[in-house]
PDB file of C-alpha atoms in Angstrom:
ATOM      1  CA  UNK V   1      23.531 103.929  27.695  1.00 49.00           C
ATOM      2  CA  UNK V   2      20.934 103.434  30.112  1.00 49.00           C
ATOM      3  CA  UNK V   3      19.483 100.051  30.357  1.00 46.00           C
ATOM      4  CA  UNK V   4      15.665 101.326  29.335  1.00 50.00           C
ATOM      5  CA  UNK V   5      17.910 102.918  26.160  1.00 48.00           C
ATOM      6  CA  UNK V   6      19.628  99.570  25.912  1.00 46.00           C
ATOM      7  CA  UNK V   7      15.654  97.742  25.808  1.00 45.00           C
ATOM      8  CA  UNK V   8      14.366 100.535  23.291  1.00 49.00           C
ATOM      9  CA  UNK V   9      17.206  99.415  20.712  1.00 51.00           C
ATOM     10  CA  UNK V  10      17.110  95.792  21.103  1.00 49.00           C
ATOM     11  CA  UNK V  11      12.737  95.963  21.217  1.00 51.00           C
ATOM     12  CA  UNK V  12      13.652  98.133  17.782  1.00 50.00           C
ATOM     13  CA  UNK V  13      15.287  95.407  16.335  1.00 53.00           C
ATOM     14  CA  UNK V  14      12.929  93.259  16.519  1.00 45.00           C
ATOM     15  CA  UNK V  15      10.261  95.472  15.060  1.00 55.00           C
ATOM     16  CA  UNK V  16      12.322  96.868  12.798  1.00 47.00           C
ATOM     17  CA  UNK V  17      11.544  94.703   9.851  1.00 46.00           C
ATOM     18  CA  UNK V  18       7.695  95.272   9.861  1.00 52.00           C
ATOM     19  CA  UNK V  19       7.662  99.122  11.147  1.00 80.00           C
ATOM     20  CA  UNK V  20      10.940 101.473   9.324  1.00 91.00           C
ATOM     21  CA  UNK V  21      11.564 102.672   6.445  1.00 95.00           C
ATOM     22  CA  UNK V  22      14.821 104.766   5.481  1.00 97.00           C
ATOM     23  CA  UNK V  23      15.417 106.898   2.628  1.00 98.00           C
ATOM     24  CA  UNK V  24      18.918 106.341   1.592  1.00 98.00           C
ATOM     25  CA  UNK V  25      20.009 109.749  -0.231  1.00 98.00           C
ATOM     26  CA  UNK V  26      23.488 109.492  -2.204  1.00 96.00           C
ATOM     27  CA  UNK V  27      24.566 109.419  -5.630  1.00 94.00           C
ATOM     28  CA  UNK V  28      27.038 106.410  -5.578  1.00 94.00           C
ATOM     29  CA  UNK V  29      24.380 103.647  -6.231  1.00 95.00           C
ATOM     30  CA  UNK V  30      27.180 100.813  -4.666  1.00 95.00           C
ATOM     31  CA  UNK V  31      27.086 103.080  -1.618  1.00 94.00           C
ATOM     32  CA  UNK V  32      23.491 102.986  -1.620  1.00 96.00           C
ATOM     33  CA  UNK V  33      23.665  99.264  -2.143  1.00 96.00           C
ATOM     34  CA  UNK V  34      26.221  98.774   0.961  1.00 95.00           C
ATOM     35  CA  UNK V  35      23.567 101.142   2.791  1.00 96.00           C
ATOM     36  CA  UNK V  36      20.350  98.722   1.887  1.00 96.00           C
ATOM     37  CA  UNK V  37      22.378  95.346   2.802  1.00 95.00           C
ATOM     38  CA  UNK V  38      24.013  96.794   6.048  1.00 94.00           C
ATOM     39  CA  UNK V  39      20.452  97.717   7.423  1.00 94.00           C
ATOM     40  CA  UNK V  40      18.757  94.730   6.315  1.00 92.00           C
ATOM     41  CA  UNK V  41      21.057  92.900   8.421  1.00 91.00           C
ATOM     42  CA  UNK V  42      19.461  95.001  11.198  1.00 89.00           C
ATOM     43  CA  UNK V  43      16.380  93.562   9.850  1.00 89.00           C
ATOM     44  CA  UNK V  44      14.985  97.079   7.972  1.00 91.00           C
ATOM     45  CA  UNK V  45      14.109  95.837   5.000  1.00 90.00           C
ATOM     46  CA  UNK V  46      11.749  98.848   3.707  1.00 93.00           C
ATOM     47  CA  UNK V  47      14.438 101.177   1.830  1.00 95.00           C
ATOM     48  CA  UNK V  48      13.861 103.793  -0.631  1.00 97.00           C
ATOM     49  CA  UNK V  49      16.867 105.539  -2.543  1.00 97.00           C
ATOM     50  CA  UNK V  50      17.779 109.021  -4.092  1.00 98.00           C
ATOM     51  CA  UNK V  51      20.407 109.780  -5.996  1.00 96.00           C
ATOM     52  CA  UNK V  52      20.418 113.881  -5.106  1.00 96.00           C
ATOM     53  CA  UNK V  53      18.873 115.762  -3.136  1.00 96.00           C
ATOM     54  CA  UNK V  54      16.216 116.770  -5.342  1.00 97.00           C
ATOM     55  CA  UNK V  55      14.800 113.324  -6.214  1.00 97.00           C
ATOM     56  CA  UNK V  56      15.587 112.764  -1.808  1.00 98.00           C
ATOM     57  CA  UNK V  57      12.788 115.921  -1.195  1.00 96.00           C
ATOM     58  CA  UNK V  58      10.366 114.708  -4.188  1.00 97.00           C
ATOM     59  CA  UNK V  59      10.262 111.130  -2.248  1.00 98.00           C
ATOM     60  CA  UNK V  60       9.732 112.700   0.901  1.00 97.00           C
ATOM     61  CA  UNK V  61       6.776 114.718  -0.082  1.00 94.00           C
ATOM     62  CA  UNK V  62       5.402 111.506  -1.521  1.00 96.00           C
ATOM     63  CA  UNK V  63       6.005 108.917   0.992  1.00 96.00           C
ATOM     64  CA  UNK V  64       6.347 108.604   5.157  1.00 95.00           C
ATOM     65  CA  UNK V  65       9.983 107.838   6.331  1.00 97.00           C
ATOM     66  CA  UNK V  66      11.307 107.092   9.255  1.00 95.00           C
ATOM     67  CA  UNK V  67      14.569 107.617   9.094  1.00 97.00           C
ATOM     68  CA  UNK V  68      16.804 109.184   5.980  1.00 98.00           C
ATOM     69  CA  UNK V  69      20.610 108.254   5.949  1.00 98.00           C
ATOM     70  CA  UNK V  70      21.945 111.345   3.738  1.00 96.00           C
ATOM     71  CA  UNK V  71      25.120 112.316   1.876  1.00 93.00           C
ATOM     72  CA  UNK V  72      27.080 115.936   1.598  1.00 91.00           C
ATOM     73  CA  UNK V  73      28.467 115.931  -1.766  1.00 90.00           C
ATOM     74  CA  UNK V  74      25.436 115.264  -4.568  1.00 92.00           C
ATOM     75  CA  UNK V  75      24.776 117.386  -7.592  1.00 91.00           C
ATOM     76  CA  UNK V  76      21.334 119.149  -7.844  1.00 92.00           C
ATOM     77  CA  UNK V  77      20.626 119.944  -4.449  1.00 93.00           C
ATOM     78  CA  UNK V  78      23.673 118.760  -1.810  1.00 93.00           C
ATOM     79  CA  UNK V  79      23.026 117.247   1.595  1.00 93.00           C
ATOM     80  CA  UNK V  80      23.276 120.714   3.659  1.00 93.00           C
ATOM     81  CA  UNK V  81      20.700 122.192   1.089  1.00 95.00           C
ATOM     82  CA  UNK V  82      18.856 118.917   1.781  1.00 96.00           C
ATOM     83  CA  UNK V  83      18.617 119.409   5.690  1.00 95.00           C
ATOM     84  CA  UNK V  84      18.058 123.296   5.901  1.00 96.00           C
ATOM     85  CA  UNK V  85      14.546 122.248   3.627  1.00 96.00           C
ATOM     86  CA  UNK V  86      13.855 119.310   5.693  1.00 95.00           C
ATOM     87  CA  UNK V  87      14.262 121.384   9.022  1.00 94.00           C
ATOM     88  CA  UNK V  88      12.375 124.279   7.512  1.00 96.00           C
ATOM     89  CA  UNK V  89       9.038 122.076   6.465  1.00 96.00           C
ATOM     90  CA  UNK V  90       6.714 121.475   9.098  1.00 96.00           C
ATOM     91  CA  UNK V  91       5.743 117.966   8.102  1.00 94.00           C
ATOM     92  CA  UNK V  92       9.469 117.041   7.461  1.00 96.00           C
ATOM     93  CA  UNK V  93      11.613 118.560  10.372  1.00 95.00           C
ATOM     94  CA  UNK V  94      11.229 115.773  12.734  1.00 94.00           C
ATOM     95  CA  UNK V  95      12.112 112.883  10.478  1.00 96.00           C
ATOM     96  CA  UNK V  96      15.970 112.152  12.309  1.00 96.00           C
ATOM     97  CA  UNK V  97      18.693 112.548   9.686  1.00 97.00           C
ATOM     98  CA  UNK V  98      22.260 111.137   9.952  1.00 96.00           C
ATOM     99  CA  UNK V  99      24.169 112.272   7.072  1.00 94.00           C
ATOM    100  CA  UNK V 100      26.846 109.913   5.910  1.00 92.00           C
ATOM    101  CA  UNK V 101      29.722 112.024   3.990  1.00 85.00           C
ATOM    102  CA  UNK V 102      33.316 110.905   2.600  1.00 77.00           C
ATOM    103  CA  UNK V 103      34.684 114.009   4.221  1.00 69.00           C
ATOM    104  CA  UNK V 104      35.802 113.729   7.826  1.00 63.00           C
ATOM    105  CA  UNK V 105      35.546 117.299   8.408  1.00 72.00           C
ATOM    106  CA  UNK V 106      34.956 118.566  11.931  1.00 76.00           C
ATOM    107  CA  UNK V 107      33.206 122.422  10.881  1.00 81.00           C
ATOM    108  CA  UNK V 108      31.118 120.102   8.444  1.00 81.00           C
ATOM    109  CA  UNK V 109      29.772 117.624  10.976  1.00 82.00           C
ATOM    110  CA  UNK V 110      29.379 120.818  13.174  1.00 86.00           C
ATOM    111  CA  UNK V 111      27.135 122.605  10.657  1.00 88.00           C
ATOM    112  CA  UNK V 112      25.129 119.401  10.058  1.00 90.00           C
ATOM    113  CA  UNK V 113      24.405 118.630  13.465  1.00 90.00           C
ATOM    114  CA  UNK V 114      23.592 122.991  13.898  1.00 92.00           C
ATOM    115  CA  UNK V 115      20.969 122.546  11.245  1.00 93.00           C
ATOM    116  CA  UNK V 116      19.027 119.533  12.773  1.00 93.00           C
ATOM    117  CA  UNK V 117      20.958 116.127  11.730  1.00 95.00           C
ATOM    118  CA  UNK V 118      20.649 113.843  14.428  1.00 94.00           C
ATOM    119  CA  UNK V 119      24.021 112.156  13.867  1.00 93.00           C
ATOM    120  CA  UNK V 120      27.216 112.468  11.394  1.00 92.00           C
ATOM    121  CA  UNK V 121      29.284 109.250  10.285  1.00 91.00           C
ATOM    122  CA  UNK V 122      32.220 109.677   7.713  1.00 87.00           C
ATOM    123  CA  UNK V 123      32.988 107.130   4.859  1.00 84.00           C
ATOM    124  CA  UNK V 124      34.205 104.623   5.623  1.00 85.00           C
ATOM    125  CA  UNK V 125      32.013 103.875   7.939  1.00 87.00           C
ATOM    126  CA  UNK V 126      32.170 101.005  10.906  1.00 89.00           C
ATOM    127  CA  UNK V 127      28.800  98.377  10.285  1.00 91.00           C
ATOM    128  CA  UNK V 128      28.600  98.446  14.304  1.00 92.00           C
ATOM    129  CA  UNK V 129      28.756 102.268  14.240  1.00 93.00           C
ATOM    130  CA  UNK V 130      26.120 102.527  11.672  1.00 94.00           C
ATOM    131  CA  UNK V 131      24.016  99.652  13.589  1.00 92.00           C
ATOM    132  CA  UNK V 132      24.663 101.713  16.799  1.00 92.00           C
ATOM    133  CA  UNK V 133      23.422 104.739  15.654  1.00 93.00           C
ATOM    134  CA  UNK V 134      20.451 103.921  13.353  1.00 94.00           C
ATOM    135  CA  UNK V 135      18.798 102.205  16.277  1.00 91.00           C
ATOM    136  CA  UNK V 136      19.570 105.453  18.560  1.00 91.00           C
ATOM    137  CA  UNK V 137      18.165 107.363  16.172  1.00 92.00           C
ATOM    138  CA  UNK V 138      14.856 105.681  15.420  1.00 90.00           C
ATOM    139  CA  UNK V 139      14.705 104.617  19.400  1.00 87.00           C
ATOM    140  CA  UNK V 140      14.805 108.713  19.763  1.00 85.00           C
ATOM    141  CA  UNK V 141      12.020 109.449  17.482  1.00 78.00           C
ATOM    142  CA  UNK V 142       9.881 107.469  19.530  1.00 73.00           C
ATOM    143  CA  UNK V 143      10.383 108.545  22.325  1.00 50.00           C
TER     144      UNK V 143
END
């Protein structure tokens, strides 16, 4: 990481409390709990949750997000049906997406990443991972 990368994510840290919100988009509501306390300890404290994807693409077309942490397996509308609408909607496709699935699969994080997620984490998932990439993500999107 270069060290103007390295300034972006700490300078996002500090902002972070008064400037992001995340849509958290997953049906286990203590997942979406871990989610919520494991990125206000990165000091985001403006969260918004779904539990499928439908209720995830109502939100968006309601509210502005920043960022949208986003699970495979829902029912409804799953997390690949979830990004191919995101990427496919003008006013949505640049909104960074790191989908957060129980299955380590490599052809899964493959077709995420092919259809416009910015990152791929499987459950379990590391806290300094999550930190990691969250701020490389939102550092990104203002670039």
């Amino acid at each position: 990481m270069t060290d103007s990368a390295s300034h972006d994510i700490v300078s996002l840290q500090l902002n972070a409390s008064a400037e992001v919100k995340v849509l958290i988009v997953d049906d286990s509501r203590s997942l979406r709990r871990v989610l919520k306390r494991e990125l206000g300890r990165m000091g985001i404290h403006s969260t918004e949750f779904a539990q499928d994807g439908v209720a995830a693409i109502e939100a968006l077309r309601k509210e502005v997000f920043d960022l949208i942490l986003l699970d495979i397996e829902m029912p409804n509308l799953d997390g690949i049906g979830v990004l191919k609408l995101l990427k496919a909607d003008p006013d949505l496709k640049d909104i960074p997406v790191i989908v957060i699935s129980g299955f380590d699969y490599l052809e899964q994080s493959i077709q995420c990443i092919r259809l416009g997620a910015e990152d791929y984490l499987p459950k379990p998932f590391s806290s300094v991972l999550l930190q990691t990439r969250v701020f490389v993500a939102l550092a990104k999107k203002r670039v």
